[in-house]
Coordinates of C-alpha atoms in Angstrom, one line a residue:
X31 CA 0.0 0.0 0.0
X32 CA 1.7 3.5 -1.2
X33 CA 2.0 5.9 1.8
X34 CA 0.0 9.1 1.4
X35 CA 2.3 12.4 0.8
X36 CA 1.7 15.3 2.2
X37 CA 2.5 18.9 1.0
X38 CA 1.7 20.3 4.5
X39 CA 1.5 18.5 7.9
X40 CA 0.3 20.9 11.0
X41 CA 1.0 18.4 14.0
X42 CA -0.2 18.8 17.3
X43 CA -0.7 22.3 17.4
X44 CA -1.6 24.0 20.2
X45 CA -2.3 27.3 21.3
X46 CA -3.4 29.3 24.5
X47 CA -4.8 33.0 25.3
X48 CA -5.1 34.4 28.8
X49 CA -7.5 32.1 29.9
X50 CA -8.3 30.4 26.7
X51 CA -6.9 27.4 24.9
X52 CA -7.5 27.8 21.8
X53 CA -6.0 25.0 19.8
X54 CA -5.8 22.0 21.8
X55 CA -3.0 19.3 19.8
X56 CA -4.6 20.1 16.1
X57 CA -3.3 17.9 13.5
X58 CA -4.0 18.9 10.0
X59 CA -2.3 17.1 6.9
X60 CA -2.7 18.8 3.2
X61 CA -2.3 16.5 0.0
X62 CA -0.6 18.5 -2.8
X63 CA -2.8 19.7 -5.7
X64 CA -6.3 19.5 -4.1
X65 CA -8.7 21.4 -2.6
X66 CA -8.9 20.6 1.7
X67 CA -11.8 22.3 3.3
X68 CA -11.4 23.3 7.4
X69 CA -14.6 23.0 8.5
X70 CA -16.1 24.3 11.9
X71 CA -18.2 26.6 14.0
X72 CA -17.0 29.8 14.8
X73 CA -14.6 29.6 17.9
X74 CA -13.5 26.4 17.1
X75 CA -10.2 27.3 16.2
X76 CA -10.0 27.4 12.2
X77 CA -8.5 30.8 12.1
X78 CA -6.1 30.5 14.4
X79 CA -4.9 27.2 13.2
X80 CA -4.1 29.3 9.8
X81 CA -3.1 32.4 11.4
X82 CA -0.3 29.7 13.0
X83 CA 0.5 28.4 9.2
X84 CA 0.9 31.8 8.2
X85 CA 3.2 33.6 10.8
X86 CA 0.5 36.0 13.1
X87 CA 0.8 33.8 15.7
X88 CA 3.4 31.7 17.4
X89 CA 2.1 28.3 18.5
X90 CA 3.0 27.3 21.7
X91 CA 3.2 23.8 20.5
X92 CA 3.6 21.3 17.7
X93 CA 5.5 21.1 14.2
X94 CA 5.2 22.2 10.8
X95 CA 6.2 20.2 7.9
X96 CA 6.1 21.9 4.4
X97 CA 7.0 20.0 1.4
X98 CA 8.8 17.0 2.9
X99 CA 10.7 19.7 5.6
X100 CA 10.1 20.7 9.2
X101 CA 9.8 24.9 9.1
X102 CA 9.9 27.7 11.5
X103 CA 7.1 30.7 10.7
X104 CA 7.8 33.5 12.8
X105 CA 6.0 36.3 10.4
X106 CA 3.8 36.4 7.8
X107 CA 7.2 37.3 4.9
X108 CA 8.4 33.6 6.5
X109 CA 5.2 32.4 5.1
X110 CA 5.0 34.1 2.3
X111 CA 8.6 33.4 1.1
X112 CA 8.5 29.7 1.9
X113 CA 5.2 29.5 -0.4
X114 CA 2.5 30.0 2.0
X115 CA -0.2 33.2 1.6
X116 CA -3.4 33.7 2.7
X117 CA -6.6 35.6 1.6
X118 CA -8.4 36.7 4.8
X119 CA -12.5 36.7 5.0
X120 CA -11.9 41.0 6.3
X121 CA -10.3 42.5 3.6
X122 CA -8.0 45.6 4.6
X123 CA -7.1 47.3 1.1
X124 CA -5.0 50.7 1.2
X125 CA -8.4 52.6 -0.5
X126 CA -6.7 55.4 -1.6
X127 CA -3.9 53.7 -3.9
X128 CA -4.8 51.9 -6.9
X129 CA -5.0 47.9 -7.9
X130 CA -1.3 47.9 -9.5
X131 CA -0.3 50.0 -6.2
X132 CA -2.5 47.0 -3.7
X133 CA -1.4 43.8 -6.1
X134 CA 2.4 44.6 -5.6
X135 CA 3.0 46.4 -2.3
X136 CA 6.2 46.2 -0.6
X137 CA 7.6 44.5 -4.3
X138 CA 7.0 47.1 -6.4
X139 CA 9.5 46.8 -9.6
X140 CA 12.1 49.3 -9.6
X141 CA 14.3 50.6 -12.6
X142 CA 17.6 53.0 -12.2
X143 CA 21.1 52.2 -11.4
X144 CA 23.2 51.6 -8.2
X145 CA 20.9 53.3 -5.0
X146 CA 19.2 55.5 -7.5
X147 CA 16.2 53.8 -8.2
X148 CA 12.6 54.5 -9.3
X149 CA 9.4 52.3 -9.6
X150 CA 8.7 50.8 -12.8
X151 CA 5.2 51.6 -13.5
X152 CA 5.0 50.1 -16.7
X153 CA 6.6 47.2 -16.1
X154 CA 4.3 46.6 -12.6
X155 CA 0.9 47.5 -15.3
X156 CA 2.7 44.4 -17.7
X157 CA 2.8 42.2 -14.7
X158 CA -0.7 43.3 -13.3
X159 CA -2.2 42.9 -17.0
X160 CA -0.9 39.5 -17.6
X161 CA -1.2 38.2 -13.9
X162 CA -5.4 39.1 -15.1
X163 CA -5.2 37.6 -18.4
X164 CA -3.8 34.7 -16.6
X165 CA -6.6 34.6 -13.9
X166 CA -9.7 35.8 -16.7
X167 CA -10.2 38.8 -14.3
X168 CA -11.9 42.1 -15.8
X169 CA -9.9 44.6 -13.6
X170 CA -8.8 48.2 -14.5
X171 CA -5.4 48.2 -12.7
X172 CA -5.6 51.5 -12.3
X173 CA -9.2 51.9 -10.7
X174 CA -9.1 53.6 -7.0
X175 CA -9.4 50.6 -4.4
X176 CA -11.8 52.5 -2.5
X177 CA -14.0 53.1 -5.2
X178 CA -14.5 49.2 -6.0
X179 CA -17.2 47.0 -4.9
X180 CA -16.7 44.5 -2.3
X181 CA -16.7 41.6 -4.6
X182 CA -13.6 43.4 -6.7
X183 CA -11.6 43.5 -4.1
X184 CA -12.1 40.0 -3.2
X185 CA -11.2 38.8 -6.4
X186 CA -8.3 40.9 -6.1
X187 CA -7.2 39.3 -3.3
X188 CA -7.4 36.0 -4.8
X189 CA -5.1 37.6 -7.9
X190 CA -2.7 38.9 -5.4
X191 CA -1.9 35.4 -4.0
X192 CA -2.0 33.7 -7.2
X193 CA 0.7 36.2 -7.7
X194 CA 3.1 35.1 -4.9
X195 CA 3.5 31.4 -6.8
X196 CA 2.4 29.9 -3.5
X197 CA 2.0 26.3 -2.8
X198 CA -0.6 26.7 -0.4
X199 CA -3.3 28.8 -0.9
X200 CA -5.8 29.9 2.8
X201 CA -8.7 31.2 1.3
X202 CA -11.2 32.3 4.2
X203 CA -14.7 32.5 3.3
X204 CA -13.5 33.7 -0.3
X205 CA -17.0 33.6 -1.6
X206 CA -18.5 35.5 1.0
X207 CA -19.4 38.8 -1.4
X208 CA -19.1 37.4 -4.6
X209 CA -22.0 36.7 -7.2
X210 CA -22.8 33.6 -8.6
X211 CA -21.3 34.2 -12.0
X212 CA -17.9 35.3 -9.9
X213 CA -18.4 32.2 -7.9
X214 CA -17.9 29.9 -11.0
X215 CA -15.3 32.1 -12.0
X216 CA -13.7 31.5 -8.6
X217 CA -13.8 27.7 -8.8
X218 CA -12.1 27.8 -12.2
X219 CA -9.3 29.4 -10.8
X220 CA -9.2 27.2 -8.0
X221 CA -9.5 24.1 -10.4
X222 CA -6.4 25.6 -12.8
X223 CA -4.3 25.8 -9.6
X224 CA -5.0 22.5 -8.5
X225 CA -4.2 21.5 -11.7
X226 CA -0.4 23.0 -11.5
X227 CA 0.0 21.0 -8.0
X228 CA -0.7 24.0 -5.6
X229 CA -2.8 23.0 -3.0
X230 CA -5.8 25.1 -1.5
X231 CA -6.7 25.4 2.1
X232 CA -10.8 26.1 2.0
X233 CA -12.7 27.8 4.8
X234 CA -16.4 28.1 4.5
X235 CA -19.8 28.0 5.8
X236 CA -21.4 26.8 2.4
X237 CA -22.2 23.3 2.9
X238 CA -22.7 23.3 -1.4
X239 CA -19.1 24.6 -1.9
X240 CA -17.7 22.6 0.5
X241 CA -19.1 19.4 -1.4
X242 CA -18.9 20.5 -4.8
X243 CA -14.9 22.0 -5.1
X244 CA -13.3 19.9 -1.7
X245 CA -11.5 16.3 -2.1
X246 CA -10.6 16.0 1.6
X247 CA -12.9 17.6 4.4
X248 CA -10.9 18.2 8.1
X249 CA -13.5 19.3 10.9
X250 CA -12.9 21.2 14.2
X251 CA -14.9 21.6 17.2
X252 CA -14.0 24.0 20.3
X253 CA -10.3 24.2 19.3
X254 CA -10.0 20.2 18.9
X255 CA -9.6 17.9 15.7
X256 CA -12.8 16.0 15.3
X257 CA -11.5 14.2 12.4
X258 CA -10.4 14.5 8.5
X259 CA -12.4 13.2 5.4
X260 CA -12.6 12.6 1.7
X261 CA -15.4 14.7 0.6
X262 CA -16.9 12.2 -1.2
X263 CA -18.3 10.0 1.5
X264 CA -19.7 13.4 3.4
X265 CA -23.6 14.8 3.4
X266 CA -24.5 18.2 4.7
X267 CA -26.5 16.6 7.7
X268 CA -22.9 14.3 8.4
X269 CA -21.3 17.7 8.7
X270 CA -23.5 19.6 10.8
X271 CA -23.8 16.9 13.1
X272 CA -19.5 16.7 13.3
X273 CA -19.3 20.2 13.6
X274 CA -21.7 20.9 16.4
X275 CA -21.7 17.8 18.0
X276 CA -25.5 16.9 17.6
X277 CA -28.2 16.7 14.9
X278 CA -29.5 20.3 13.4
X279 CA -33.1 18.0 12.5
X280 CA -34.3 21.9 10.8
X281 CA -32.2 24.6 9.1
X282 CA -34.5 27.0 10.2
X283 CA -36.9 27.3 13.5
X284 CA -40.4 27.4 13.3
X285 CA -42.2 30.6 13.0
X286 CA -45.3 31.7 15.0
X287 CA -45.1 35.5 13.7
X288 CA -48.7 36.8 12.6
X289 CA -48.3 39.8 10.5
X290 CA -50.7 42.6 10.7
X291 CA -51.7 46.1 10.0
X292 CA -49.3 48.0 7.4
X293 CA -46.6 49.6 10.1
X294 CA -44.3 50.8 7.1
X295 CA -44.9 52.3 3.6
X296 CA -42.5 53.4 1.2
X297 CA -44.0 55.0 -2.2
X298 CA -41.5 55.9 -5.2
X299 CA -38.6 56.0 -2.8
X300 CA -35.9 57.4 -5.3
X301 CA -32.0 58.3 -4.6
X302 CA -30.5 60.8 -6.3
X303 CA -27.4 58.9 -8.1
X304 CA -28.7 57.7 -11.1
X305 CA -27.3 54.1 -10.9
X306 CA -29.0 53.4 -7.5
X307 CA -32.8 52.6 -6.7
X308 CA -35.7 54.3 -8.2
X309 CA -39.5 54.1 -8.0
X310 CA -39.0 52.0 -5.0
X311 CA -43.1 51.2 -3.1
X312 CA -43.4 48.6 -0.9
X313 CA -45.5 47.7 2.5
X314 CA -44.0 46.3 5.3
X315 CA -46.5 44.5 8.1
X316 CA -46.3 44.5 12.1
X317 CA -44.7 41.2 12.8
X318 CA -43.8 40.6 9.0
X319 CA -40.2 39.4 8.2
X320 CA -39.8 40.8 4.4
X321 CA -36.6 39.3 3.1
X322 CA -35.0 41.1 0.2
X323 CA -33.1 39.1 -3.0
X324 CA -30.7 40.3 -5.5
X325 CA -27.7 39.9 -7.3
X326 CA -24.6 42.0 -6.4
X327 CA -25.6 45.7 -7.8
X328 CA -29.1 45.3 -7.1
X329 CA -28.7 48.8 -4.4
X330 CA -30.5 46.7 -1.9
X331 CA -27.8 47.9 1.3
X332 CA -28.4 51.5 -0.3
X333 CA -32.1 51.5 0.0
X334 CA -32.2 50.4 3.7
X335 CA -29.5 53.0 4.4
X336 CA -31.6 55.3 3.1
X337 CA -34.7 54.2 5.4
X338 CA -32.3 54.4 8.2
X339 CA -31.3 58.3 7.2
X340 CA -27.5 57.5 6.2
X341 CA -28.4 58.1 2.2
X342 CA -30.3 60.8 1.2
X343 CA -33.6 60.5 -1.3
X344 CA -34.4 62.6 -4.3
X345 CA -38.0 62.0 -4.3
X346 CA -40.3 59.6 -2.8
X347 CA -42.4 59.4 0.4
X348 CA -41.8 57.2 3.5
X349 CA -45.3 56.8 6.0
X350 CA -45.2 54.8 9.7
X351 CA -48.3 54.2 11.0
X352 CA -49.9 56.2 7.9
X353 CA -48.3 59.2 8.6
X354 CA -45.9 60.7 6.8
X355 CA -42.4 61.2 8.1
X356 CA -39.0 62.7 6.9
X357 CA -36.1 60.3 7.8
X358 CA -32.7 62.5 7.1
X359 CA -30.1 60.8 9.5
X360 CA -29.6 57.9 12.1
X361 CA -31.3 59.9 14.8
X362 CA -34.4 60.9 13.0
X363 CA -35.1 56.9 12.5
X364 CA -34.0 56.1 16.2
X365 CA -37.0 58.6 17.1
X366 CA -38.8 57.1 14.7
X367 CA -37.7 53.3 16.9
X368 CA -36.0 52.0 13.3
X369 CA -32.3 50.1 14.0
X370 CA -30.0 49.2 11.2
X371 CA -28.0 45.9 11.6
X372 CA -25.0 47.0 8.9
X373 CA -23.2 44.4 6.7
X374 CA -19.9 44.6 7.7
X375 CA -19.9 43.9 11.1
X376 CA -15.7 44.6 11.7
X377 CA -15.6 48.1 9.3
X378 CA -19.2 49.5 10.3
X379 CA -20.5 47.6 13.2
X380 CA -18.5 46.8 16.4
X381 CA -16.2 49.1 17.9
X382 CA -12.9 46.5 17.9
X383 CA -11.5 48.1 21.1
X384 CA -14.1 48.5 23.3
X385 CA -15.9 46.0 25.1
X386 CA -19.3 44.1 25.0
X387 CA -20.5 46.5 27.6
X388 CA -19.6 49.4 25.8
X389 CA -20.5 48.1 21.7
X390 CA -24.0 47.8 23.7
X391 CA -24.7 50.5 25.2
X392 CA -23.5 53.1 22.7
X393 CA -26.2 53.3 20.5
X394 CA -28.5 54.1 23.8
X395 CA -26.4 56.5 25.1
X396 CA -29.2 59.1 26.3
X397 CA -30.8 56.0 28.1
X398 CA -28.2 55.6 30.6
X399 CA -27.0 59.9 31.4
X400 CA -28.1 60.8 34.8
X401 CA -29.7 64.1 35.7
X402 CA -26.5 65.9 36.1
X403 CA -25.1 64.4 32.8
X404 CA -23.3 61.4 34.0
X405 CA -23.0 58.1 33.0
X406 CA -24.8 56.0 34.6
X407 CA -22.6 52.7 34.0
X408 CA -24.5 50.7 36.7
X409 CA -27.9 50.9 35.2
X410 CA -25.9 50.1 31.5
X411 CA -24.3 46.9 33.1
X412 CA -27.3 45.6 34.3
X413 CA -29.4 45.8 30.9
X414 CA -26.2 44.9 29.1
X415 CA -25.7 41.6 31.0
X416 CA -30.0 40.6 30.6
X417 CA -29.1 40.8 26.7
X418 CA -26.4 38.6 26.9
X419 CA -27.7 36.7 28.9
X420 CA -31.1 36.8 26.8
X421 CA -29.4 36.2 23.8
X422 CA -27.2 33.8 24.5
X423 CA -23.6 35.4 24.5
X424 CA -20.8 33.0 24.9
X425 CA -18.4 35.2 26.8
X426 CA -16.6 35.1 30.2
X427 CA -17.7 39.1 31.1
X428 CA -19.8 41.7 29.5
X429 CA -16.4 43.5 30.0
X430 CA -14.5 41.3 27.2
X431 CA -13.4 43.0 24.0
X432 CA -15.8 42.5 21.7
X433 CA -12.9 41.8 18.9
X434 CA -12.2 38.6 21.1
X435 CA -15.9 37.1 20.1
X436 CA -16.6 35.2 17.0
X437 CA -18.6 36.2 14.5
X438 CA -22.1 34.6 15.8
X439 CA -21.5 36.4 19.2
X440 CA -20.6 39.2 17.8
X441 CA -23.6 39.4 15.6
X442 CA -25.2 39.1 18.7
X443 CA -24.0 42.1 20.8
X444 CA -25.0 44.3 17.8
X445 CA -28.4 42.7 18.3
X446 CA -28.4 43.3 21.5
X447 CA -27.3 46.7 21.3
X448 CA -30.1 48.0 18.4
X449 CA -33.1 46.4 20.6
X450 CA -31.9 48.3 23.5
X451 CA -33.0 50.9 21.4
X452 CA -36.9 48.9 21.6
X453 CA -37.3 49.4 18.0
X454 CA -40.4 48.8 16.1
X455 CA -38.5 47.9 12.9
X456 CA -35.2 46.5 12.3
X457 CA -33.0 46.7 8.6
X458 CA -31.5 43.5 8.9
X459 CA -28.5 43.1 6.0
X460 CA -26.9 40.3 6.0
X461 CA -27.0 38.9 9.2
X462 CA -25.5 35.5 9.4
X463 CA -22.7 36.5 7.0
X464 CA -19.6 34.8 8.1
X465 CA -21.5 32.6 10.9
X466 CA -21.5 29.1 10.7
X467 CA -24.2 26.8 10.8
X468 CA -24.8 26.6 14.4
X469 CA -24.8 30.7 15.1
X470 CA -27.0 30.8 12.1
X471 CA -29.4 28.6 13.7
X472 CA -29.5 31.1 16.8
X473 CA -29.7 34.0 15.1
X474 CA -32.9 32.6 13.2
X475 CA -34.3 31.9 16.3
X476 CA -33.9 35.2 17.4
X477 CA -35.2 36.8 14.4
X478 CA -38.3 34.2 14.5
X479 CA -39.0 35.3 18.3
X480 CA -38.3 39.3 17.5
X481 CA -41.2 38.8 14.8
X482 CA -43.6 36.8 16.9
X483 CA -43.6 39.4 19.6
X484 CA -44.7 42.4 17.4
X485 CA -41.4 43.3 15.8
X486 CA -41.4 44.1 11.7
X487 CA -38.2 42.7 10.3
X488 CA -36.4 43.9 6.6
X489 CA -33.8 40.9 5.9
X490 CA -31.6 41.3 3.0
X491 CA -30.0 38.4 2.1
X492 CA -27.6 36.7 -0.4
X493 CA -29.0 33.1 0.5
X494 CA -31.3 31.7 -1.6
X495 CA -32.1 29.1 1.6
X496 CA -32.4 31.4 4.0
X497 CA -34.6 34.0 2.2
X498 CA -37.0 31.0 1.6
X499 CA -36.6 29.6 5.3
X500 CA -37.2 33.2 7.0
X501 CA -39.1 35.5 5.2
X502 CA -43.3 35.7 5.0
X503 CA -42.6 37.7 1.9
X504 CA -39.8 38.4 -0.6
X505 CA -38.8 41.4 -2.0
X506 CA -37.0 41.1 -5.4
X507 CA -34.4 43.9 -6.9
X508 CA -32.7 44.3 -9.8
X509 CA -30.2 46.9 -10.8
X510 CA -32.2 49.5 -8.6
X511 CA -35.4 48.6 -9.5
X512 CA -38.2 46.6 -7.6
X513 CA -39.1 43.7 -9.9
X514 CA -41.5 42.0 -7.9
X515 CA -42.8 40.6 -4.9
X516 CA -43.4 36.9 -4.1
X517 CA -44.9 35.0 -0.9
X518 CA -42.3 33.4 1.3
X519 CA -43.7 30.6 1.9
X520 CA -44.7 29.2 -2.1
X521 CA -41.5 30.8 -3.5
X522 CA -39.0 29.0 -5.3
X523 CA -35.3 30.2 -5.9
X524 CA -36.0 30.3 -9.7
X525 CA -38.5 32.5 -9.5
X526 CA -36.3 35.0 -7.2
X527 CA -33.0 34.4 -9.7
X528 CA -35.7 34.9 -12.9
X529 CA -36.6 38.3 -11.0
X530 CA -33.0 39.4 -9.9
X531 CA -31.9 39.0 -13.2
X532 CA -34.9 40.9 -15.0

């Protein structure tokens, strides 16, 4: 029987935080030229395991084998030079430079002689064209960063590891903010490279990616290996059960919500950028949840943020309760009890340095000042620590940075901290981006129960499951445009992809 080779070999990793240990012996072992997907819920150590492989943290235990050799990483230009890079799932561009300037910092190509050198522009736009050609991306290397849509710079991302010749490839939720056509465009890439031998590390929460691009599956649970795989001899239901440890029997909970009276109604709701939504009308119901569908483009985050005052409308009329009302910034819709769950938690959500306590309590501020203009920190802590509590926070102290959470409890602070607020109606975008299957459930649960007890609910999503699980109605845009709305419940995803795409 021929011995399996390995590429990569993680063994026995471990790793511990103040009070935390977060990678207890982790064995992971990568065959060359395929596709291995990490698999687990959030805070069970997937990230760190990789943030070990690529030099942000030191492990305090174990070995690391790469290509036959045992390796010290002490930095991420270790990793990268011994043929190891990683796309993160937050992406942290320089937004004022442009895609030649991103793809190649820190190795820009420089022309002159002796000391006296210069960057070679053309040379780096040769490079950046043909490193495109070579990937089939539609790029303008010299398009401002900051100017690009989220699933641009994603794809850039990918292109800038590709570009490092790597034999191993981390790609964290890679598909997290791409459409479907950049999805397929994705796996083609990935399929080329495991073609050449390089070998793909592949974090994600889509159970259909996971079994459509992966040949070997390893699964993690609270910072332990559960076990490792060939994709072929996994289900969904096998890996939910291995990655939480029991059976999820429903994706989705059931929902007791009743909708009512017409709380919210938007009529010709217009922007004034041409290219975003226009002769937007649309009811919303107490109790309702009224998911929203599109593709990428569809200005379904920009038509929320307009309900929620942070974009301003040309023409149109917003009514609550049948009267008219004028919504021109974040305060007029808190007075008006409307929250806005944003979707990007890390760049417009939490506050990365401050703790639970604080995230929660900030957008309530006025709630907890005294009469002489203090803080009044005792009465915050006590509400703060009933929504935790409530909402099922796994933390050691309300006081714990709230950077130090994962992604489903961090989703859940900012839950906590908008119905502190005791809104009537809450803009929900995206919220179980990122979270894995278990945290998903939760939050669904707490969505389900926020409905049943009165509360109208705007979901976008990018989930074709989840806006058919979730929503009693589903708004469809395209390009700006409403292009129809369907009932949640006798909706089928071909009838939302037939609208999105109208």
């Amino acid at each position: 029987m021929t011995e399996t080779r390995y590429l990569l070999e993680m063994n026995g990793i471990t790793k511990e935080f103040p009070g935390v240990k977060a990678l207890d012996g982790v064995t992971l072992k990568v065959r060359p030229g395929t596709v291995h997907a990490l698999m687990g819920e959030n805070g069970a150590g997937k990230s760190t395991l990789m943030k070990c492989l690529f030099g942000i943290y030191k492990p305090d235990g174990g070995e690391i084998i790469l290509d036959g050799q045992r390796v010290e990483i002490n930095n991420s230009k270790d990793a990268l030079s011994l043929g190891v890079s990683m796309i993160h799932q937050e992406l942290y561009p320089v937004p004022h430079r442009n895609v030649m300037e991103n793809l190649w910092l820190g190795r820009f190509s420089a022309k002159g002689l002796g000391p006296l050198k210069i960057v070679d522009e053309k040379k780096m736009r040769e490079d950046t064209l043909a490193l495109f050609r070579d990937l089939d991306m539609d790029i303008d290397p010299n398009a401002l960063v900051g100017s690009m849509s989220v699933s641009k710079i994603q794809s850039l991302e990918i292109a800038k590891a590709v570009s490092f010749r790597s034999k191993v490839i981390v790609m964290d939720e890679p598909t997290s903010s791409l459409t479907g056509n950049e999805v397929e465009q994705l796996f083609k890439i990935i399929n080329e490279l495991r073609g050449r031998g390089v070998s793909i590390i592949y974090i994600s929460h889509k159970m259909e990616e996971i079994l459509r691009i992966s040949d070997d599956v390893t699964i993690m649970r609270d910072g332990r290996l559960i076990g490792m795989w060939p994709a072929a001899e996994l289900t969904t239901d096998l890996i939910i059960s291995r990655m939480v440890g029991r059976d999820l029997k429903e994706r989705f909970p059931e929902r007791h919500n009743k909708p009512g009276d017409v709380l919210l109604k938007v009529e010709k709701l217009t922007s004034p950028f041409p290219k975003s939504f226009r002769d937007v009308s649309f009811e919303l119901r107490q109790g309702e949840i009224l998911g929203v569908g599109g593709l990428v483009g569809a200005q379904r985050t920009e038509l929320i943020e307009a309900l929620f005052g942070l974009r301003s409308v040309a023409s149109g009329e917003i009514r609550l309760r049948g009267r008219k009302v004028k919504i021109k910034s974040p305060i007029d819709a808190k007075k008006h009890k409307i929250a806005l769950l944003t979707e990007e938690r890390r760049v417009t959500g939490i506050f990365p340095v401050l703790s639970i306590l604080e995230n929660t309590m900030i957008a309530n501020l006025d709630r907890y000042i005294n009469p002489f203009f203090l803080l009044n920190e005792r009465k915050g802590r006590v509400e703060v620590a009933g929504s935790v509590e409530k909402l099922r926070v796994k933390t050691p102290s309300i006081k714990e940075l709230i950077k130090n959470l994962s992604g489903g409890n961090q989703q859940k602070v900012l839950l906590a901290r908008w119905l502190l607020t005791e809104p009537d109606i809450l803009l929900l975008d995206e919220p179980t981006r990122g979270i894995d299957v278990g945290a998903k459930f939760e939050i669904y649960t707490i969505i389900a129960d926020l409905a049943k007890q009165g509360k109208s609910i705007i979901m976008i999503s990018s989930e074709m499951p989840e806006l058919l699980g979730m929503s009693d109605r589903i708004m469809v845009m395209s390009e700006g445009r409403l292009t129809g709305i369907l009932d949640g419940r006798q909706a089928t995803e071909q009838e939302i992809m037939r609208l999105a795409a109208n």
